[in-house]
Every structure is written in C-alpha cells, then in structure tokens.
C-alpha cells in the first residue's frame, strides 16, 4: 500500500512560487483572528455575567449544530438557504453550523451529515407541517369555505415541504429525543418539537379562536411586534432579567416579532410554558428535564424570532448563548468518551485501497 504525504518536506513541489499555497491552520495568528471577529481575544462577559471565551472557541471545541436548509424559488430555479442571522450567532458563540440540504437524496444520506457527531439541532421557520405527522389532532374544526380562505390568505405557508419535514423530524426523534442533543426551535421549529412530543397545533389561529391579536402582518412583515407575557422564575425571565428588575416574581411584557398563522393548541407532555401572547396563545416553552446548559442540556421552543431582535433586548442573544453553551458541553462530553475509549484497539478498513 502506497501512502503519499503531498505536504511533507520530501514530497515533490506541486505549486509554483507565484501560485497560492495551501492554508496551514497552524500558521494562523489565533489572537489576530479572534480580535478580528470579537474585537479583543479572551473571555467576554455580558451584563449578567455570562461569558464567551472566543479564544477557546478557536482552540478545538467546535460543537456541530445541524440546520436543515429551506427551499426558495429564484430565477425559475430552486435554491437552498439558511439565514445568516442564525449562522452568525452560532459562530459567534463558538459553534460550527452544518447545513443539511433539503433534497430528496439527503434523506438517504442523513447519516453522512451526522457521522461527525451532532451537538445541537436548530429548526426555524418554514411551511406548515405535513399532515402525515397529524399536527392538528383528530380533525380541524373548520368548514370547507373557511379552510379555503385560510389557504388563500397564507398560500406560501400552507404549501407543504415533505422532504424538509422528514429530515427535521428524523433529527428531532433520533438525536434530540432519543440521545438528548440540545435543541432550539424557533417559529415552526417550536411547533415541530411540540408535535413530535405529542402536542397539537391550530390549523389557523385566527379562524379557530377568533383572536384580534395580529400574529402576522404582511404589510409590515419584519417590523411588526405584539406583546407577550413572560412567566417569572423561568429560563426566559432569566435571559431577559433586565426587564424583570424589581419585579422578579411577576409576569412582565416583552414586545416580540410575529410571522405565523398557526400556533400551539395543546402543549406536549413534559413541556412547560415560558410565555403567552395577550390572547392566551402559547408563545414559548421549555423542557425542565432538559435545560441545563452547563451539563449539555437544552430544549427550548419560541414562536418568535430572537435572532431578528438583537437590537431590541439583550436577552435575545442569551437564547443562543445558552444553546451554544449546551452544545459545547455536549461536544466536550463526546470528546471525553472518545478519549476513554481510545485505549481500545481500532482496525480501520479501506476497501478501495489496494495493498
């Protein structure tokens, strides 16, 4: 068997002096990179005392956070994308986003994306969940005419994406629920986990409840806000502790964005509420048995989008900060397990290499 080290000192020179040379990670000035990204290297602390060690995040603990892309029609062709708001926040707190393409082939290749380990799963916005997962319980209590009005008003949302659903539901069931991988679900992502754990949704909040709270505003899509009531003594009240100053045992209001026509009807067993809109609709929840970032546990769903509200409240960033803290601790646990098992003899097979 021949093994050629192309970059060793004895290897033939494959690059001309004027050609770009391959990047050697050991040559990178880590402090310079850190200063470029974070301003100054080292440990950073927010007003609550939560710390982000940016130099450590460049030093080998790279939690892998899987995100399934969303399909969009552009110039007559479908393209896959993930909003950079999410990617930036994952990377800002030391994570490595792994983008999983929502294609039919990916369904059979999903193991290849999880092979290096999964330390976090992030599920965000998208179309309504496929009927195959029974998201509305036994039936939707709307007449045919009402259903057609909803479909006409929210035409882009009521289209289903079975492939995206399949990929995300597989990650939720196999990695999040079976293995305890940290999870953050935003908007549709909060609905997905709730359904996976046995909860149900409203097919359309307005049509089924008659609420006058505007949960989506197509004329002011990104700027629209509505109030929510945050329960005290919850993880959400801790993340937004500035707003609770002097009122630690009372509910307080936040003004959040809103892009949804569906919502949680029945909360799944084991989940606890974090906040409600003023019409009583659940706007956030957590799993109290899986929320301990210091020990790699995080399971949260929010109907709104903190990534789009970074200038509104300091607490919005902490939602991601604790998520990535949990993912980082999950990665460290995996590394410790691998280290303990490294003393065992391992035989690697390379079937395509002739000896």
Coordinates of C-alpha atoms in Angstrom, one line a residue:
X1 CA 0.0 0.0 0.0
X2 CA 1.4 3.3 -1.0
X3 CA 0.7 6.4 1.1
X4 CA 1.9 9.7 -0.3
X5 CA 2.3 12.7 2.0
X6 CA 1.9 15.5 -0.5
X7 CA 2.7 18.2 2.0
X8 CA 5.7 16.6 3.6
X9 CA 9.2 18.1 3.2
X10 CA 10.2 15.2 0.9
X11 CA 7.2 15.4 -1.3
X12 CA 7.6 16.9 -4.8
X13 CA 6.8 20.6 -5.1
X14 CA 3.4 20.8 -6.7
X15 CA 3.0 24.6 -6.5
X16 CA 4.9 27.3 -8.4
X17 CA 6.3 30.1 -6.2
X18 CA 3.7 32.5 -7.5
X19 CA 0.8 30.2 -7.0
X20 CA -1.4 30.4 -3.8
X21 CA -0.1 28.0 -1.2
X22 CA -2.5 25.7 0.7
X23 CA -3.6 27.1 4.1
X24 CA -1.9 25.6 7.1
X25 CA -4.1 26.1 10.2
X26 CA -1.1 26.1 12.4
X27 CA 0.2 29.3 10.6
X28 CA -2.9 31.3 11.6
X29 CA -2.5 34.0 14.1
X30 CA -5.2 32.9 16.5
X31 CA -5.2 36.2 18.5
X32 CA -5.4 38.2 15.3
X33 CA -8.4 36.1 14.1
X34 CA -10.1 36.5 17.5
X35 CA -9.6 40.2 17.5
X36 CA -11.0 40.5 14.0
X37 CA -14.1 38.6 15.0
X38 CA -14.7 39.7 18.5
X39 CA -12.7 42.9 18.9
X40 CA -10.3 41.5 21.5
X41 CA -9.2 37.9 22.3
X42 CA -10.1 36.2 25.5
X43 CA -13.1 36.0 27.8
X44 CA -16.0 38.3 27.3
X45 CA -18.8 38.9 29.8
X46 CA -22.3 40.3 29.4
X47 CA -24.2 42.3 31.9
X48 CA -25.4 39.2 33.7
X49 CA -22.0 37.6 33.9
X50 CA -22.4 35.0 31.1
X51 CA -19.0 34.5 29.5
X52 CA -17.9 33.7 26.0
X53 CA -14.3 32.6 25.6
X54 CA -13.7 33.5 22.0
X55 CA -10.1 32.2 22.0
X56 CA -11.2 28.8 23.3
X57 CA -13.8 28.6 20.5
X58 CA -10.8 28.7 18.1
X59 CA -9.0 26.0 20.1
X60 CA -10.7 22.7 19.2
X61 CA -14.1 22.7 20.9
X62 CA -16.3 23.1 17.8
X63 CA -19.8 21.9 18.6
X64 CA -21.6 20.8 15.5
X65 CA -25.0 22.4 15.1
X66 CA -27.2 20.9 12.3
X67 CA -29.6 23.2 10.4
X68 CA -31.7 21.9 7.5
X69 CA -31.9 24.4 4.7
X70 CA -35.1 25.9 3.2
X71 CA -36.0 25.9 -0.4
X72 CA -36.7 29.1 -2.3
X73 CA -37.6 29.7 -6.0
X74 CA -35.1 32.2 -7.5
X75 CA -35.0 33.0 -11.2
X76 CA -37.1 29.9 -12.0
X77 CA -34.7 27.6 -10.1
X78 CA -34.9 26.2 -6.6
X79 CA -32.0 27.3 -4.3
X80 CA -31.4 26.1 -0.7
X81 CA -30.6 28.7 2.0
X82 CA -30.2 29.3 5.7
X83 CA -30.5 32.8 7.1
X84 CA -27.1 34.3 8.1
X85 CA -28.7 35.6 11.3
X86 CA -28.6 32.1 12.6
X87 CA -25.3 31.2 11.2
X88 CA -23.6 34.3 12.6
X89 CA -25.0 33.6 16.1
X90 CA -23.9 30.0 16.1
X91 CA -20.4 31.0 15.1
X92 CA -20.3 34.0 17.4
X93 CA -20.7 31.6 20.3
X94 CA -18.1 29.1 19.1
X95 CA -20.3 26.7 17.1
X96 CA -19.9 25.1 13.7
X97 CA -23.1 25.2 11.7
X98 CA -23.6 22.2 9.5
X99 CA -26.1 23.0 6.8
X100 CA -28.1 19.9 5.7
X101 CA -29.6 20.4 2.2
X102 CA -33.3 19.7 2.0
X103 CA -33.2 17.4 -1.0
X104 CA -34.7 14.0 -1.6
X105 CA -31.2 12.4 -1.8
X106 CA -30.3 13.9 1.6
X107 CA -33.0 11.7 3.3
X108 CA -31.0 8.6 2.5
X109 CA -27.6 10.4 3.1
X110 CA -28.5 11.9 6.5
X111 CA -26.1 9.6 8.4
X112 CA -23.3 11.2 6.5
X113 CA -24.2 14.6 7.9
X114 CA -24.5 13.2 11.5
X115 CA -21.4 11.0 11.2
X116 CA -19.0 13.6 12.8
X117 CA -21.4 14.0 15.7
X118 CA -24.4 16.2 16.5
X119 CA -24.1 18.6 19.4
X120 CA -27.1 20.8 18.6
X121 CA -30.2 20.9 16.3
X122 CA -31.7 24.2 15.2
X123 CA -35.1 24.2 13.5
X124 CA -36.5 27.5 12.3
X125 CA -39.2 29.0 10.1
X126 CA -40.8 27.3 7.1
X127 CA -44.1 26.0 5.7
X128 CA -46.9 24.3 7.6
X129 CA -46.1 20.8 8.9
X130 CA -47.1 17.9 6.7
X131 CA -50.4 16.2 7.6
X132 CA -48.5 12.8 7.9
X133 CA -47.4 13.9 11.4
X134 CA -51.0 14.6 12.5
X135 CA -50.2 18.1 13.7
X136 CA -53.9 19.1 14.4
X137 CA -55.0 16.1 16.3
X138 CA -58.2 14.2 15.3
X139 CA -59.6 17.0 13.0
X140 CA -59.5 20.6 12.0
X141 CA -62.7 22.2 13.3
X142 CA -63.3 24.5 10.2
X143 CA -65.8 24.4 7.4
X144 CA -64.5 23.9 3.8
X145 CA -65.1 27.5 3.0
X146 CA -63.1 28.7 6.0
X147 CA -60.3 26.3 5.1
X148 CA -60.1 27.7 1.6
X149 CA -60.0 31.3 2.9
X150 CA -57.0 30.4 5.1
X151 CA -55.2 28.7 2.2
X152 CA -55.8 31.7 0.0
X153 CA -54.6 34.2 2.6
X154 CA -51.5 32.2 3.6
X155 CA -50.8 30.5 0.3
X156 CA -47.0 30.3 0.7
X157 CA -47.2 28.8 4.2
X158 CA -49.8 26.1 3.6
X159 CA -47.7 24.6 0.9
X160 CA -46.0 21.5 2.4
X161 CA -42.3 20.6 2.2
X162 CA -42.4 16.8 2.9
X163 CA -38.6 16.5 2.4
X164 CA -37.7 19.2 5.0
X165 CA -40.2 17.8 7.4
X166 CA -38.7 14.3 7.0
X167 CA -35.2 15.5 7.7
X168 CA -36.1 17.6 10.7
X169 CA -38.4 15.1 12.2
X170 CA -35.7 12.4 11.9
X171 CA -33.2 14.7 13.7
X172 CA -35.7 15.5 16.4
X173 CA -36.7 11.9 17.1
X174 CA -33.3 10.3 16.7
X175 CA -30.9 12.9 18.0
X176 CA -33.0 15.2 20.3
X177 CA -35.5 12.9 21.9
X178 CA -33.5 9.6 21.9
X179 CA -30.0 11.0 22.5
X180 CA -30.7 14.2 24.4
X181 CA -28.9 16.5 21.9
X182 CA -29.6 20.2 22.6
X183 CA -32.4 21.7 20.6
X184 CA -33.6 25.2 19.8
X185 CA -36.9 25.5 17.9
X186 CA -38.0 28.9 16.5
X187 CA -41.4 29.7 15.0
X188 CA -42.1 26.5 13.0
X189 CA -39.3 24.8 14.9
X190 CA -41.2 25.2 18.2
X191 CA -44.3 23.7 16.5
X192 CA -42.2 20.7 15.2
X193 CA -40.9 19.6 18.5
X194 CA -44.3 20.0 20.2
X195 CA -45.9 17.8 17.5
X196 CA -43.0 15.2 17.8
X197 CA -43.6 15.0 21.5
X198 CA -47.4 14.5 21.2
X199 CA -48.8 18.1 21.2
X200 CA -51.1 19.6 18.6
X201 CA -51.5 22.9 16.6
X202 CA -54.2 25.2 15.4
X203 CA -54.5 25.0 11.7
X204 CA -55.1 28.7 11.8
X205 CA -55.1 30.7 15.0
X206 CA -57.5 33.5 13.8
X207 CA -60.0 31.2 12.2
X208 CA -60.2 28.8 15.1
X209 CA -60.0 31.2 18.1
X210 CA -61.3 34.5 16.7
X211 CA -58.4 36.3 18.2
X212 CA -57.9 40.0 17.4
X213 CA -54.2 39.9 18.1
X214 CA -52.3 40.2 14.9
X215 CA -49.8 37.4 14.7
X216 CA -48.6 38.1 11.2
X217 CA -48.6 41.4 9.2
X218 CA -47.7 41.0 5.5
X219 CA -47.7 44.8 5.1
X220 CA -45.1 45.3 7.9
X221 CA -43.5 41.9 7.9
X222 CA -40.3 42.4 9.7
X223 CA -41.3 45.4 11.8
X224 CA -44.5 44.1 13.3
X225 CA -44.5 43.5 17.1
X226 CA -47.1 42.3 19.6
X227 CA -46.8 42.0 23.4
X228 CA -46.2 38.7 25.2
X229 CA -46.4 38.0 28.9
X230 CA -43.3 36.3 30.2
X231 CA -43.7 34.0 33.2
X232 CA -41.5 34.7 36.2
X233 CA -38.9 32.2 37.5
X234 CA -38.4 30.6 34.1
X235 CA -35.4 30.4 31.8
X236 CA -36.9 33.2 29.7
X237 CA -37.2 35.5 32.6
X238 CA -33.6 34.8 33.4
X239 CA -32.4 35.6 29.9
X240 CA -34.4 38.8 30.0
X241 CA -33.6 39.6 33.6
X242 CA -33.1 43.4 32.9
X243 CA -36.8 43.7 32.2
X244 CA -37.6 41.9 35.4
X245 CA -35.5 44.2 37.6
X246 CA -37.5 44.8 40.8
X247 CA -40.4 42.6 39.6
X248 CA -38.7 39.2 39.8
X249 CA -41.9 37.3 40.9
X250 CA -44.2 39.0 38.5
X251 CA -45.0 38.4 34.8
X252 CA -43.7 41.2 32.6
X253 CA -44.3 42.1 29.0
X254 CA -42.0 42.0 26.0
X255 CA -42.7 43.2 22.5
X256 CA -41.8 40.5 20.0
X257 CA -42.0 39.9 16.3
X258 CA -44.5 37.6 14.8
X259 CA -44.6 35.7 11.5
X260 CA -47.1 32.9 12.0
X261 CA -50.7 32.0 11.2
X262 CA -50.6 28.7 13.1
X263 CA -49.8 28.1 16.8
X264 CA -49.7 25.6 19.6
X265 CA -53.1 24.3 20.7
X266 CA -52.1 21.6 23.1
X267 CA -48.7 21.6 24.7
X268 CA -47.0 18.2 24.7
X269 CA -46.5 16.3 27.9
X270 CA -43.3 17.2 29.7
X271 CA -43.1 20.7 28.3
X272 CA -43.7 23.8 30.4
X273 CA -44.8 27.3 29.2
X274 CA -42.5 30.3 29.1
X275 CA -44.7 33.0 27.7
X276 CA -48.1 33.7 26.1
X277 CA -49.5 36.4 23.9
X278 CA -52.3 38.5 25.4
X279 CA -54.9 36.3 23.7
X280 CA -53.6 33.3 25.6
X281 CA -51.8 31.7 22.8
X282 CA -48.6 29.9 23.9
X283 CA -45.5 31.8 22.5
X284 CA -42.7 29.7 24.1
X285 CA -42.0 26.6 26.2
X286 CA -39.1 24.5 27.6
X287 CA -38.4 21.1 28.9
X288 CA -37.5 21.4 32.6
X289 CA -35.8 18.0 32.5
X290 CA -33.6 19.0 29.6
X291 CA -32.5 22.6 30.4
X292 CA -29.1 22.7 32.0
X293 CA -26.6 24.3 29.6
X294 CA -23.6 23.7 31.9
X295 CA -24.2 20.0 31.5
X296 CA -25.1 20.0 27.8
X297 CA -28.9 20.0 28.1
X298 CA -31.1 22.5 26.3
X299 CA -34.6 22.1 24.9
X300 CA -36.5 25.3 24.1
X301 CA -39.2 26.4 21.6
X302 CA -40.1 30.0 20.9
X303 CA -42.8 31.1 18.5
X304 CA -41.0 34.3 17.8
X305 CA -37.6 35.2 16.3
X306 CA -34.9 36.4 18.8
X307 CA -32.3 36.4 16.0
X308 CA -34.2 39.3 14.4
X309 CA -34.5 41.3 17.6
X310 CA -30.8 41.6 18.7
X311 CA -31.2 45.4 18.9
X312 CA -34.5 45.1 20.9
X313 CA -33.3 43.3 24.0
X314 CA -30.0 42.0 25.4
X315 CA -31.8 38.8 26.3
X316 CA -32.3 37.8 22.7
X317 CA -28.6 36.9 22.4
X318 CA -28.7 34.9 25.6
X319 CA -31.2 32.5 24.0
X320 CA -28.4 31.5 21.5
X321 CA -25.6 31.8 24.1
X322 CA -27.1 29.2 26.4
X323 CA -27.9 27.0 23.4
X324 CA -24.3 27.0 22.2
X325 CA -23.1 26.6 25.8
X326 CA -25.1 23.4 26.0
X327 CA -23.8 22.3 22.5
X328 CA -20.2 23.0 23.6
X329 CA -20.6 21.0 26.8
X330 CA -22.2 18.2 24.7
X331 CA -19.2 18.2 22.4
X332 CA -16.8 18.0 25.4
X333 CA -18.6 15.0 26.8
X334 CA -18.3 13.3 23.5
X335 CA -14.6 14.0 23.4
X336 CA -14.2 12.7 26.9
X337 CA -16.0 9.5 26.0
X338 CA -13.8 9.1 22.9
X339 CA -10.7 9.7 24.9
X340 CA -11.7 7.0 27.4
X341 CA -12.3 4.6 24.5
X342 CA -9.1 5.5 22.7
X343 CA -7.1 2.8 24.5
X344 CA -9.1 0.1 22.7
X345 CA -7.6 -1.3 19.5
X346 CA -9.3 0.0 16.4
X347 CA -8.9 -1.6 13.0
X348 CA -9.7 0.7 10.0
X349 CA -10.7 -0.8 6.7
X350 CA -10.1 1.0 3.4
X351 CA -11.9 -1.2 0.8
X352 CA -10.9 1.0 -2.1
X353 CA -7.2 1.0 -1.4
X354 CA -5.2 -1.9 -2.9
X355 CA -2.2 -3.2 -0.9

